[in-house]
Coordinates of C-alpha atoms in Angstrom, one line a residue:
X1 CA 19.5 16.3 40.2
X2 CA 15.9 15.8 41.6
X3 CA 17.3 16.4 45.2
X4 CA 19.0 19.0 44.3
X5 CA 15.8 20.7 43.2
X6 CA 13.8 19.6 46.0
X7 CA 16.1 21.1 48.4
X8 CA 16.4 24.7 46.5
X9 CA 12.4 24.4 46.3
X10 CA 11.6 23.8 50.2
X11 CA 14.8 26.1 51.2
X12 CA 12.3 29.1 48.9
X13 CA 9.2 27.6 50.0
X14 CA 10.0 28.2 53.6
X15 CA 11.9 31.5 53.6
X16 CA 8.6 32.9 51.4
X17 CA 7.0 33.5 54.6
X18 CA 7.5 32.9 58.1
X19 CA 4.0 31.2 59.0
X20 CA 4.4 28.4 56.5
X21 CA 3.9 25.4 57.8
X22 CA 7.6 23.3 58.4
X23 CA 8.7 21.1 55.5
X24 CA 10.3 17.5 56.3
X25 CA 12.0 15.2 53.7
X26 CA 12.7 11.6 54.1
X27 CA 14.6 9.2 51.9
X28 CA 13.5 5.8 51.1
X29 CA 15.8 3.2 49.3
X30 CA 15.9 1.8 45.6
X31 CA 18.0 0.7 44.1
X32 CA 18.4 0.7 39.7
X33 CA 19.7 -2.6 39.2
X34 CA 20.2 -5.0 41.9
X35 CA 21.9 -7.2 38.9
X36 CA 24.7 -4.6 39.1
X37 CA 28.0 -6.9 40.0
X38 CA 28.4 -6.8 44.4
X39 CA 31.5 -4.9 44.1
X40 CA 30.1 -2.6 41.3
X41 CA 31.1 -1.9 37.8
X42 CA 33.4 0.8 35.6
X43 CA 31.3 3.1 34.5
X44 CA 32.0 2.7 30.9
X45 CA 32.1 -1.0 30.8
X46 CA 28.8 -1.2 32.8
X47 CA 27.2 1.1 30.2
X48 CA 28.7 -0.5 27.1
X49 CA 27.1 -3.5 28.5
X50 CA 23.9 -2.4 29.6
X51 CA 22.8 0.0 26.9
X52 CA 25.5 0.3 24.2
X53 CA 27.1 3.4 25.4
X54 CA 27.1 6.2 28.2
X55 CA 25.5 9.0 25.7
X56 CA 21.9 8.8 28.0
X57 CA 23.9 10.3 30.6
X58 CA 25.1 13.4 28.7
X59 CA 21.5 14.9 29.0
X60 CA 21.5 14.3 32.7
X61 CA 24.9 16.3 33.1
X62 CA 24.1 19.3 31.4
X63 CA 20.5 19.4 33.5
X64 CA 22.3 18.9 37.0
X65 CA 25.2 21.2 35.8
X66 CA 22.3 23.7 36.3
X67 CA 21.5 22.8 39.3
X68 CA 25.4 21.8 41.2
X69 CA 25.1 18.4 40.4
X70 CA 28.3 18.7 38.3
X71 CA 29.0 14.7 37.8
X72 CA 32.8 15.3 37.7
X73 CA 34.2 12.0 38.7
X74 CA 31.4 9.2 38.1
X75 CA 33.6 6.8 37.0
X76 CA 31.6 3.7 39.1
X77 CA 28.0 2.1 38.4
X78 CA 27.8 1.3 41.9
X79 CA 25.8 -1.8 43.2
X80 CA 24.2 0.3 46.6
X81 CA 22.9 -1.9 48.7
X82 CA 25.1 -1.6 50.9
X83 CA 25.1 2.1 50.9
X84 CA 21.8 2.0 51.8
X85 CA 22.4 0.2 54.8
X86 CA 25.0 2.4 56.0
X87 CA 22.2 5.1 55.3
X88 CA 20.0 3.3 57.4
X89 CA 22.1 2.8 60.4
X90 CA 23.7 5.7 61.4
X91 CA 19.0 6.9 60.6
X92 CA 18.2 4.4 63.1
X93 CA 15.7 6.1 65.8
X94 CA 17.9 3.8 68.1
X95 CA 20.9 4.8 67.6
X96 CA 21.7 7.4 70.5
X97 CA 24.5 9.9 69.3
X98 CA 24.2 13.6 69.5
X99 CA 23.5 15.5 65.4
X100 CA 22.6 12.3 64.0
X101 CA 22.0 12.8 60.2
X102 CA 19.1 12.9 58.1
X103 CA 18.7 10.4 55.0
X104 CA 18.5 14.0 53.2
X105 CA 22.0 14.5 54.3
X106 CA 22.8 11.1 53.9
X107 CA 22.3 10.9 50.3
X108 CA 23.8 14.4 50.0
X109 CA 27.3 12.9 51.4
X110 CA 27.0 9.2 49.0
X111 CA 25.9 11.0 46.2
X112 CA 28.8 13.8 46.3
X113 CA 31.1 10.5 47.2
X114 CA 30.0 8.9 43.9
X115 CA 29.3 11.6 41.4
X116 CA 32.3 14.2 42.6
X117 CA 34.9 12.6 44.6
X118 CA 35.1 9.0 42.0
X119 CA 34.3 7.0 45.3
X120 CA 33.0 3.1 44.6
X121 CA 29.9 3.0 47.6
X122 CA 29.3 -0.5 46.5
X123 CA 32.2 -1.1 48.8
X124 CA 32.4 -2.1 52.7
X125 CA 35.7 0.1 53.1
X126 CA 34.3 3.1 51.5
X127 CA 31.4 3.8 53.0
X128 CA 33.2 3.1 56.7
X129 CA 35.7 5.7 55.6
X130 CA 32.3 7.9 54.6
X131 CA 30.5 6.7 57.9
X132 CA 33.4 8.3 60.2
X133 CA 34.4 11.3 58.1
X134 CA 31.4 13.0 56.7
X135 CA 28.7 11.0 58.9
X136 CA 29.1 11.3 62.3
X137 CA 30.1 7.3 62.8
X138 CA 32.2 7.7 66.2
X139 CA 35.6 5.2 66.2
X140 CA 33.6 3.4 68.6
X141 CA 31.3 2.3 66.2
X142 CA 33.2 1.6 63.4
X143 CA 33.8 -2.3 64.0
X144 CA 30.2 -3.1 64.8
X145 CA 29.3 -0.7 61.3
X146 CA 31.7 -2.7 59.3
X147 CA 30.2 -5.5 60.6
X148 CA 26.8 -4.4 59.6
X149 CA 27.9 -3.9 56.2
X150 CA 30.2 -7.1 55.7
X151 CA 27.5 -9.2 56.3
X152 CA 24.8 -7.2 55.1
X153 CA 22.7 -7.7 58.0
X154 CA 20.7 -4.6 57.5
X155 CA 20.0 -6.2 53.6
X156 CA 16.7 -7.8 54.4
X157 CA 15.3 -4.9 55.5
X158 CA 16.4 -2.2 52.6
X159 CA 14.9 -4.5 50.3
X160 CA 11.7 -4.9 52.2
X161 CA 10.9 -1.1 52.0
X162 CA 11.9 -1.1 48.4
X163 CA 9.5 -4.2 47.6
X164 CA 7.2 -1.9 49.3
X165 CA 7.6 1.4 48.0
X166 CA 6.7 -1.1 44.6
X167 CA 3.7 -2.7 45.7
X168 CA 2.3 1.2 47.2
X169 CA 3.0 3.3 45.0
X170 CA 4.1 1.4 41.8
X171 CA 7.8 2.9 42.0
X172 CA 9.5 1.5 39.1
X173 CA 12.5 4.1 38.6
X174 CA 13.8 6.8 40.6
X175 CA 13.9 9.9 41.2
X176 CA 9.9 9.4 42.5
X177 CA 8.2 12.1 44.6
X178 CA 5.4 11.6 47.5
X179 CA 4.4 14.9 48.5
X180 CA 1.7 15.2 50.9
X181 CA 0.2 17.8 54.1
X182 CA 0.0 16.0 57.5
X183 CA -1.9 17.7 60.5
X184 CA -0.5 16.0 63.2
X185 CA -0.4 12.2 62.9
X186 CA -3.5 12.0 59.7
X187 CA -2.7 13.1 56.6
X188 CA -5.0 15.9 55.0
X189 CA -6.5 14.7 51.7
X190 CA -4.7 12.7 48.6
X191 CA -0.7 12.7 48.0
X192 CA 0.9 13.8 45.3
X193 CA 2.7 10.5 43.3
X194 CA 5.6 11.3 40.4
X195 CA 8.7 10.7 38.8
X196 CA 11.5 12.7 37.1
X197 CA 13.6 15.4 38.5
X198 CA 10.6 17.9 38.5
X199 CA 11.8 22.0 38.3
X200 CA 11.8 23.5 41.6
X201 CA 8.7 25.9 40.9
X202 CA 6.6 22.5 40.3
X203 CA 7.7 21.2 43.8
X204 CA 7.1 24.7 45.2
X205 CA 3.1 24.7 43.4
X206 CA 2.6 21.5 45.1
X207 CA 3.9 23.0 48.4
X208 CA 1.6 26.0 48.5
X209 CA -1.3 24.1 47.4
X210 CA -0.7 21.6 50.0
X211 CA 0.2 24.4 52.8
X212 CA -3.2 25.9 52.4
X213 CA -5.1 22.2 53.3
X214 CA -4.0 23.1 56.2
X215 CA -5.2 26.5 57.1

């Protein structure tokens, strides 16, 4: 739901006016409950256990309902650590393939996987099957990404950016917002730090405000 307003509030920011400055949008990893079982859980069960029942989620469906985040098929409380090294890899600056995908578009693809299609990302076979179909992962790559993802080698360093986004900015839930204006390489006076799926015309305040730090 919070991307999903983000993305309608940069797509208005930047067709407002052709002279506003570019918007970019990066992706960092968390993940809800790393207790969540490797393989991930039934979505009922996993609720049942966790809190009692599922009925916290039926305010989050009607709000992304609004938005075209229909939740059709959740039917798995993933475990994503894994997903977020698939997200990472096919990211990595180093990796030299022609329309490599953003993180936006990477969580895009595992959240319409999850939410709509009833696809378990805790899973190795999965999130190949996402990585070549929806991701750009050429067949060529495929052994050395299921690799990656078999033996979570890329593990160490999702949870090192999480421990950090922690320790920065106190992130103890997600969705969490940093919305700043860089000129250059230095960034032009304080961020913006919050959480919650914030309405598109709060993201677009912040936008214009920030926009004219740098005039």
């Amino acid at each position: 739901v919070g991307q999903k307003k983000l993305n309608a509030a940069v797509s208005s920011f930047e067709q407002s006016a052709s002279s506003k400055p570019p918007i970019s949008v990066e992706w960092k990893p968390y993940i809800i409950d790393p207790n969540t079982k490797t393989d991930g859980e039934e979505f009922e069960a996993y609720n049942i256990r966790r809190w009692g029942s599922s009925g916290w989620t039926n305010g989050l469906k009607r709000n992304g309902r609004k938005v075209g985040a229909n939740f059709n098929n959740w039917v798995t409380w993933p475990n994503t650590l894994k997903a977020h090294q698939l997200i990472a890899y096919v990211t990595d600056p180093d990796r030299q393939v022609a329309n490599k995908p953003s993180t936006s578009e990477c969580n895009a693809v595992i959240f319409d996987a999850m939410y709509e299609c009833g696809e378990n990302v805790s899973l190795a076979d999965t999130l190949v099957k996402i990585g070549r179909e929806r991701l750009g992962v050429a067949e060529s790559e495929v052994p050395q990404l299921r690799m990656h993802l078999e033996n979570n080698v890329g593990a160490k360093v999702v949870m090192k950016e999480i421990q950090s986004g922690r320790k920065k900015y106190g992130i103890k839930g997600v969705p969490f917002f940093i919305v700043g204006a860089v000129d250059g390489q230095s960034s032009v006076g304080q961020p913006y730090g919050f959480s919650g799926a914030q309405d598109s015309s709060t993201f677009e305040e912040m936008f214009e405000e920030l926009a004219g730090k740098l005039e």
